[in-house]
PDB file of C-alpha atoms in Angstrom:
ATOM      1  CA  MET A 116      -5.385  35.132   0.939  1.00  0.00           C
ATOM      2  CA  GLU A 117      -7.784  35.085   3.887  1.00  0.00           C
ATOM      3  CA  THR A 118      -8.664  31.459   3.159  1.00  0.00           C
ATOM      4  CA  ILE A 119      -4.965  30.513   2.950  1.00  0.00           C
ATOM      5  CA  GLN A 120      -4.343  32.201   6.291  1.00  0.00           C
ATOM      6  CA  LYS A 121      -7.245  30.289   7.889  1.00  0.00           C
ATOM      7  CA  CYS A 122      -5.852  26.999   6.544  1.00  0.00           C
ATOM      8  CA  LYS A 123      -2.441  27.859   7.952  1.00  0.00           C
ATOM      9  CA  GLU A 124      -3.865  28.717  11.373  1.00  0.00           C
ATOM     10  CA  SER A 125      -5.918  25.491  11.401  1.00  0.00           C
ATOM     11  CA  LYS A 126      -2.807  23.403  10.524  1.00  0.00           C
ATOM     12  CA  ILE A 127      -4.411  22.209   7.256  1.00  0.00           C
ATOM     13  CA  ARG A 128      -1.807  20.965   4.778  1.00  0.00           C
ATOM     14  CA  CYS A 129      -2.814  21.658   1.153  1.00  0.00           C
ATOM     15  CA  SER A 130      -1.241  20.072  -1.930  1.00  0.00           C
ATOM     16  CA  VAL A 131      -2.080  20.759  -5.579  1.00  0.00           C
ATOM     17  CA  ILE A 132      -1.452  18.811  -8.795  1.00  0.00           C
ATOM     18  CA  GLY A 133      -1.885  21.148 -11.754  1.00  0.00           C
ATOM     19  CA  LEU A 134      -3.107  20.018 -15.164  1.00  0.00           C
ATOM     20  CA  SER A 135      -2.187  23.297 -16.851  1.00  0.00           C
ATOM     21  CA  ALA A 136       0.530  25.920 -16.487  1.00  0.00           C
ATOM     22  CA  GLU A 137       1.841  26.808 -13.048  1.00  0.00           C
ATOM     23  CA  MET A 138      -0.410  29.196 -11.085  1.00  0.00           C
ATOM     24  CA  PHE A 139       0.991  31.566  -8.484  1.00  0.00           C
ATOM     25  CA  ILE A 140      -1.960  31.308  -6.092  1.00  0.00           C
ATOM     26  CA  CYS A 141      -1.761  27.487  -6.021  1.00  0.00           C
ATOM     27  CA  LYS A 142       1.981  27.556  -5.391  1.00  0.00           C
ATOM     28  CA  HIS A 143       1.513  30.186  -2.675  1.00  0.00           C
ATOM     29  CA  LEU A 144      -1.185  28.030  -1.027  1.00  0.00           C
ATOM     30  CA  CYS A 145       1.078  24.968  -0.917  1.00  0.00           C
ATOM     31  CA  GLN A 146       4.110  26.867   0.353  1.00  0.00           C
ATOM     32  CA  ASP A 147       2.226  28.561   3.189  1.00  0.00           C
ATOM     33  CA  THR A 148       0.467  25.406   4.380  1.00  0.00           C
ATOM     34  CA  GLY A 149       3.467  23.054   4.040  1.00  0.00           C
ATOM     35  CA  GLY A 150       2.098  21.075   1.103  1.00  0.00           C
ATOM     36  CA  SER A 151       3.549  20.321  -2.322  1.00  0.00           C
ATOM     37  CA  TYR A 152       2.745  21.779  -5.742  1.00  0.00           C
ATOM     38  CA  SER A 153       3.396  19.891  -8.970  1.00  0.00           C
ATOM     39  CA  VAL A 154       2.386  20.194 -12.603  1.00  0.00           C
ATOM     40  CA  ALA A 155       1.698  16.957 -14.500  1.00  0.00           C
ATOM     41  CA  LEU A 156       3.584  16.647 -17.773  1.00  0.00           C
ATOM     42  CA  ASP A 157       1.670  13.696 -19.202  1.00  0.00           C
ATOM     43  CA  GLU A 158      -0.671  10.885 -18.145  1.00  0.00           C
ATOM     44  CA  SER A 159       2.038   8.650 -16.646  1.00  0.00           C
ATOM     45  CA  HIS A 160       3.530  11.584 -14.736  1.00  0.00           C
ATOM     46  CA  PHE A 161       0.081  12.472 -13.430  1.00  0.00           C
ATOM     47  CA  LYS A 162      -0.324   8.916 -12.119  1.00  0.00           C
ATOM     48  CA  GLU A 163       3.057   9.096 -10.378  1.00  0.00           C
ATOM     49  CA  LEU A 164       2.109  12.379  -8.702  1.00  0.00           C
ATOM     50  CA  ILE A 165      -1.208  10.914  -7.537  1.00  0.00           C
ATOM     51  CA  MET A 166       0.513   7.831  -6.081  1.00  0.00           C
ATOM     52  CA  GLU A 167       2.944  10.058  -4.167  1.00  0.00           C
ATOM     53  CA  HIS A 168      -0.033  11.321  -2.176  1.00  0.00           C
ATOM     54  CA  ALA A 169      -1.295   7.793  -1.392  1.00  0.00           C
ATOM     55  CA  PRO A 170       0.892   7.342   1.723  1.00  0.00           C
ATOM     56  CA  PRO A 171      -0.358   9.663   4.475  1.00  0.00           C
ATOM     57  CA  PRO A 172       2.082  12.502   5.268  1.00  0.00           C
ATOM     58  CA  PRO A 173       3.727  12.704   8.708  1.00  0.00           C
ATOM     59  CA  ALA A 174       1.351  14.049  11.315  1.00  0.00           C
ATOM     60  CA  ILE A 175       2.133  17.276  13.143  1.00  0.00           C
ATOM     61  CA  ALA A 176       3.507  16.400  16.579  1.00  0.00           C
ATOM     62  CA  GLU A 177       1.162  18.587  18.625  1.00  0.00           C
ATOM     63  CA  PHE A 178      -1.882  17.122  16.869  1.00  0.00           C
ATOM     64  CA  ALA A 179      -0.643  13.512  16.638  1.00  0.00           C
ATOM     65  CA  ILE A 180      -2.769  11.955  19.364  1.00  0.00           C
ATOM     66  CA  ALA A 181      -2.738   8.151  19.360  1.00  0.00           C
ATOM     67  CA  ASN A 182      -6.190   6.651  19.771  1.00  0.00           C
ATOM     68  CA  LEU A 183      -6.556   2.899  20.204  1.00  0.00           C
ATOM     69  CA  ILE A 184      -9.451   1.193  18.424  1.00  0.00           C
ATOM     70  CA  LYS A 185     -10.899  -1.983  19.843  1.00  0.00           C
ATOM     71  CA  MET A 186     -11.403  -4.682  17.234  1.00  0.00           C
ATOM     72  CA  GLY A 187     -12.596  -8.232  17.406  1.00  0.00           C
ATOM     73  CA  PHE A 188     -11.606 -11.191  15.262  1.00  0.00           C
ATOM     74  CA  PRO A 189     -14.715 -13.390  15.127  1.00  0.00           C
ATOM     75  CA  GLN A 190     -14.632 -17.142  14.668  1.00  0.00           C
ATOM     76  CA  ARG A 191     -16.277 -18.706  11.655  1.00  0.00           C
ATOM     77  CA  ALA A 192     -19.294 -20.806  12.591  1.00  0.00           C
ATOM     78  CA  GLY A 193     -19.802 -24.334  11.348  1.00  0.00           C
ATOM     79  CA  GLU A 194     -21.835 -25.329   8.304  1.00  0.00           C
ATOM     80  CA  GLY A 195     -24.684 -26.848  10.283  1.00  0.00           C
ATOM     81  CA  SER A 196     -24.835 -24.374  13.148  1.00  0.00           C
ATOM     82  CA  ILE A 197     -28.185 -22.775  13.971  1.00  0.00           C
ATOM     83  CA  SER A 198     -28.355 -19.371  15.657  1.00  0.00           C
ATOM     84  CA  ILE A 199     -30.190 -16.046  15.562  1.00  0.00           C
ATOM     85  CA  CYS A 200     -28.500 -13.524  13.282  1.00  0.00           C
ATOM     86  CA  SER A 201     -28.137 -10.087  14.888  1.00  0.00           C
ATOM     87  CA  CYS A 202     -28.127  -8.459  11.441  1.00  0.00           C
ATOM     88  CA  HIS A 203     -31.454  -9.777  10.150  1.00  0.00           C
ATOM     89  CA  LYS A 204     -33.132 -10.637  13.497  1.00  0.00           C
ATOM     90  CA  GLU A 205     -34.000 -14.142  12.331  1.00  0.00           C
ATOM     91  CA  VAL A 206     -32.787 -17.720  12.648  1.00  0.00           C
ATOM     92  CA  LYS A 207     -29.962 -18.595  10.269  1.00  0.00           C
ATOM     93  CA  VAL A 208     -28.564 -21.994   9.371  1.00  0.00           C
ATOM     94  CA  GLY A 209     -25.083 -22.274   7.932  1.00  0.00           C
ATOM     95  CA  VAL A 210     -21.900 -20.246   7.809  1.00  0.00           C
ATOM     96  CA  GLY A 211     -21.634 -17.083   9.938  1.00  0.00           C
ATOM     97  CA  TYR A 212     -19.315 -15.318  12.334  1.00  0.00           C
ATOM     98  CA  THR A 213     -19.448 -15.199  16.132  1.00  0.00           C
ATOM     99  CA  CYS A 214     -18.529 -12.025  18.006  1.00  0.00           C
ATOM    100  CA  PRO A 215     -15.698 -12.813  20.478  1.00  0.00           C
ATOM    101  CA  ARG A 216     -17.152 -10.466  23.134  1.00  0.00           C
ATOM    102  CA  CYS A 217     -20.903 -11.118  23.285  1.00  0.00           C
ATOM    103  CA  LYS A 218     -21.095 -14.306  21.133  1.00  0.00           C
ATOM    104  CA  ALA A 219     -23.669 -12.718  18.811  1.00  0.00           C
ATOM    105  CA  ARG A 220     -23.817 -13.919  15.224  1.00  0.00           C
ATOM    106  CA  VAL A 221     -23.222 -11.764  12.140  1.00  0.00           C
ATOM    107  CA  CYS A 222     -23.355 -12.654   8.460  1.00  0.00           C
ATOM    108  CA  GLU A 223     -20.601 -10.555   6.876  1.00  0.00           C
ATOM    109  CA  LEU A 224     -17.283  -8.882   7.686  1.00  0.00           C
ATOM    110  CA  PRO A 225     -16.203  -6.173   8.296  1.00  0.00           C
ATOM    111  CA  THR A 226     -19.078  -4.818  10.375  1.00  0.00           C
ATOM    112  CA  ASP A 227     -19.998  -3.527  13.821  1.00  0.00           C
ATOM    113  CA  CYS A 228     -21.605  -5.938  16.248  1.00  0.00           C
ATOM    114  CA  ARG A 229     -25.263  -4.947  16.678  1.00  0.00           C
ATOM    115  CA  ILE A 230     -25.231  -6.111  20.316  1.00  0.00           C
ATOM    116  CA  CYS A 231     -22.007  -4.795  21.893  1.00  0.00           C
ATOM    117  CA  GLY A 232     -20.785  -2.378  19.183  1.00  0.00           C
ATOM    118  CA  LEU A 233     -17.375  -4.039  18.748  1.00  0.00           C
ATOM    119  CA  GLN A 234     -15.769  -3.622  15.318  1.00  0.00           C
ATOM    120  CA  LEU A 235     -15.468  -7.054  13.720  1.00  0.00           C
ATOM    121  CA  VAL A 236     -12.779  -7.586  11.107  1.00  0.00           C
ATOM    122  CA  SER A 237     -10.702 -10.391   9.626  1.00  0.00           C
ATOM    123  CA  SER A 238      -6.946 -10.564   9.133  1.00  0.00           C
ATOM    124  CA  PRO A 239      -7.170 -10.286   5.291  1.00  0.00           C
ATOM    125  CA  HIS A 240      -9.002  -6.956   5.678  1.00  0.00           C
ATOM    126  CA  LEU A 241      -6.225  -5.591   7.885  1.00  0.00           C
ATOM    127  CA  ALA A 242      -3.604  -6.851   5.424  1.00  0.00           C
ATOM    128  CA  ARG A 243      -5.266  -4.957   2.570  1.00  0.00           C
ATOM    129  CA  SER A 244      -5.318  -1.766   4.655  1.00  0.00           C
ATOM    130  CA  TYR A 245      -1.635  -2.205   5.477  1.00  0.00           C
ATOM    131  CA  HIS A 246      -0.704  -2.538   1.794  1.00  0.00           C
ATOM    132  CA  HIS A 247      -2.538   0.662   0.905  1.00  0.00           C
ATOM    133  CA  LEU A 248      -0.995   2.642   3.774  1.00  0.00           C
ATOM    134  CA  PHE A 249       2.550   1.355   3.157  1.00  0.00           C
ATOM    135  CA  PRO A 250       2.915   0.695  -0.586  1.00  0.00           C
ATOM    136  CA  ILE A 251       6.096  -0.660  -2.166  1.00  0.00           C
ATOM    137  CA  ALA A 252       8.457   2.047  -3.375  1.00  0.00           C
ATOM    138  CA  PRO A 253       8.737   2.316  -7.185  1.00  0.00           C
ATOM    139  CA  PHE A 254      11.521   0.215  -8.676  1.00  0.00           C
ATOM    140  CA  ASP A 255      14.508   1.858 -10.377  1.00  0.00           C
ATOM    141  CA  GLU A 256      15.031   1.547 -14.112  1.00  0.00           C
ATOM    142  CA  VAL A 257      18.053  -0.592 -15.014  1.00  0.00           C
ATOM    143  CA  THR A 258      20.593   0.519 -17.596  1.00  0.00           C
ATOM    144  CA  PRO A 259      21.490  -1.934 -20.405  1.00  0.00           C
ATOM    145  CA  LEU A 260      25.112  -2.073 -19.208  1.00  0.00           C
ATOM    146  CA  CYS A 261      24.055  -3.838 -15.993  1.00  0.00           C
ATOM    147  CA  LEU A 262      22.333  -6.629 -17.921  1.00  0.00           C
ATOM    148  CA  ASN A 263      25.385  -7.262 -20.104  1.00  0.00           C
ATOM    149  CA  ASP A 264      27.679  -7.715 -17.108  1.00  0.00           C
ATOM    150  CA  PRO A 265      29.277 -11.185 -17.644  1.00  0.00           C
ATOM    151  CA  ARG A 266      30.185 -11.453 -13.943  1.00  0.00           C
ATOM    152  CA  ASN A 267      26.558 -11.794 -12.895  1.00  0.00           C
ATOM    153  CA  ARG A 268      24.352 -13.743 -15.292  1.00  0.00           C
ATOM    154  CA  SER A 269      21.470 -13.788 -12.793  1.00  0.00           C
ATOM    155  CA  ARG A 270      20.794 -10.152 -13.604  1.00  0.00           C
ATOM    156  CA  SER A 271      19.712 -11.063 -17.123  1.00  0.00           C
ATOM    157  CA  THR A 272      16.773 -13.095 -15.737  1.00  0.00           C
ATOM    158  CA  CYS A 273      13.620 -11.716 -14.150  1.00  0.00           C
ATOM    159  CA  PHE A 274      13.536 -12.758 -10.493  1.00  0.00           C
ATOM    160  CA  GLY A 275       9.726 -12.941 -10.605  1.00  0.00           C
ATOM    161  CA  CYS A 276       8.813 -14.992 -13.694  1.00  0.00           C
ATOM    162  CA  GLN A 277      12.331 -16.357 -14.354  1.00  0.00           C
ATOM    163  CA  GLN A 278      12.127 -15.224 -17.992  1.00  0.00           C
ATOM    164  CA  SER A 279      15.117 -13.750 -19.801  1.00  0.00           C
ATOM    165  CA  LEU A 280      15.415  -9.973 -19.786  1.00  0.00           C
ATOM    166  CA  LEU A 281      17.287 -10.074 -23.075  1.00  0.00           C
ATOM    167  CA  SER A 282      15.356  -9.590 -26.295  1.00  0.00           C
ATOM    168  CA  SER A 283      16.139 -11.132 -29.673  1.00  0.00           C
ATOM    169  CA  GLY A 284      19.820 -10.916 -30.497  1.00  0.00           C
ATOM    170  CA  ASN A 285      20.743 -10.892 -26.792  1.00  0.00           C
ATOM    171  CA  LYS A 286      19.963  -7.190 -26.631  1.00  0.00           C
ATOM    172  CA  PRO A 287      18.930  -5.985 -23.175  1.00  0.00           C
ATOM    173  CA  GLY A 288      15.263  -5.084 -22.837  1.00  0.00           C
ATOM    174  CA  LEU A 289      13.479  -2.748 -20.466  1.00  0.00           C
ATOM    175  CA  CYS A 290      13.553  -3.848 -16.828  1.00  0.00           C
ATOM    176  CA  VAL A 291      13.607  -2.466 -13.295  1.00  0.00           C
ATOM    177  CA  ALA A 292      15.325  -3.327 -10.016  1.00  0.00           C
ATOM    178  CA  CYS A 293      14.314  -3.129  -6.365  1.00  0.00           C
ATOM    179  CA  ALA A 294      16.372  -0.556  -4.477  1.00  0.00           C
ATOM    180  CA  LYS A 295      16.512  -2.774  -1.357  1.00  0.00           C
ATOM    181  CA  CYS A 296      17.236  -6.308  -2.587  1.00  0.00           C
ATOM    182  CA  LYS A 297      18.740  -5.306  -5.990  1.00  0.00           C
ATOM    183  CA  LYS A 298      16.732  -8.031  -7.767  1.00  0.00           C
ATOM    184  CA  HIS A 299      15.759  -7.417 -11.392  1.00  0.00           C
ATOM    185  CA  PHE A 300      12.193  -7.673 -12.718  1.00  0.00           C
ATOM    186  CA  CYS A 301      10.537  -7.340 -16.109  1.00  0.00           C
ATOM    187  CA  LEU A 302       7.899  -4.664 -16.659  1.00  0.00           C
ATOM    188  CA  GLU A 303       5.019  -7.166 -16.432  1.00  0.00           C
ATOM    189  CA  CYS A 304       6.183  -8.372 -13.019  1.00  0.00           C
ATOM    190  CA  ASP A 305       6.765  -4.776 -11.948  1.00  0.00           C
ATOM    191  CA  ILE A 306       3.096  -3.949 -12.621  1.00  0.00           C
ATOM    192  CA  TYR A 307       1.896  -7.148 -10.931  1.00  0.00           C
ATOM    193  CA  ILE A 308       4.026  -6.546  -7.817  1.00  0.00           C
ATOM    194  CA  HIS A 309       2.886  -2.953  -7.295  1.00  0.00           C
ATOM    195  CA  GLU A 310      -0.787  -3.319  -8.240  1.00  0.00           C
ATOM    196  CA  SER A 311      -1.685  -6.834  -7.058  1.00  0.00           C
ATOM    197  CA  LEU A 312       0.991  -8.588  -4.982  1.00  0.00           C
ATOM    198  CA  HIS A 313       2.082  -5.613  -2.793  1.00  0.00           C
ATOM    199  CA  ASN A 314       5.235  -7.500  -1.738  1.00  0.00           C
ATOM    200  CA  CYS A 315       8.660  -7.657  -3.362  1.00  0.00           C
ATOM    201  CA  PRO A 316       9.585 -11.328  -4.014  1.00  0.00           C
ATOM    202  CA  GLY A 317      13.283 -10.490  -3.728  1.00  0.00           C
ATOM    203  CA  CYS A 318      12.943  -8.857  -0.317  1.00  0.00           C
ATOM    204  CA  GLU A 319      10.704 -11.675   0.923  1.00  0.00           C
ATOM    205  CA  SER A 320      13.175 -14.336  -0.224  1.00  0.00           C
ATOM    206  CA  LEU A 321      16.030 -12.609   1.603  1.00  0.00           C
ATOM    207  CA  ARG A 322      13.932 -12.298   4.754  1.00  0.00           C
ATOM    208  CA  HIS A 323      13.105 -16.012   4.786  1.00  0.00           C
ATOM    209  CA  SER A 324      16.607 -17.155   3.780  1.00  0.00           C
ATOM    210  CA  ASN A 325      18.373 -15.473   6.710  1.00  0.00           C
ATOM    211  CA  PRO A 326      19.374 -18.216   9.154  1.00  0.00           C
ATOM    212  CA  ILE A 327      18.084 -18.071  12.701  1.00  0.00           C
ATOM    213  CA  VAL A 328      20.879 -18.669  15.195  1.00  0.00           C
ATOM    214  CA  ALA A 329      19.792 -20.128  18.549  1.00  0.00           C
ATOM    215  CA  ASN A 330      21.977 -19.906  21.612  1.00  0.00           C
ATOM    216  CA  GLU A 331      22.218 -23.179  23.451  1.00  0.00           C
ATOM    217  CA  GLY A 332      22.794 -22.855  27.161  1.00  0.00           C
TER     218      GLY A 332
END
């Protein structure tokens, strides 16, 4: 109880995922510190509970201090360029990266410039970080009645791979739908979207299909 009180005073949020029966002390810890307590029912449920903790929780207002981090986006050097590498302290010939602040050369990204200390990154690295911080929400399971709706035949086709969602005998198979764009996807595309692509094709298609209206003066 003393440890729980110290966590509460230090504004430490504690969450527990139990693999056995519910324990009072764990539930008491989570309730007092503002965390969540869950008990995994099986392997798939355990994975869902783990993924719920992947997005960072909202920060407490009094401790949410915004700190800006200076980053540099270095330019890729040419194939035949010759310069002294700041990483290895020797002359290098070939591909490298040039620090935008001090013009020093580095071999790999991401890294810190050995001369001026600027953090050097590339846009793909920032994109990967964004996907991990803001993952796509899980898709909703679709009932068979929605696939058999004759008014909308597009629902019986996966929006990702364009394959039919109906099994042999025109019986509806297992599929999911995005809560935002309402597009239907098969289970294979669902796994690919959430684990590799990190973007919903349906939402992206709607974003790019919206017309841009320009006012002519």
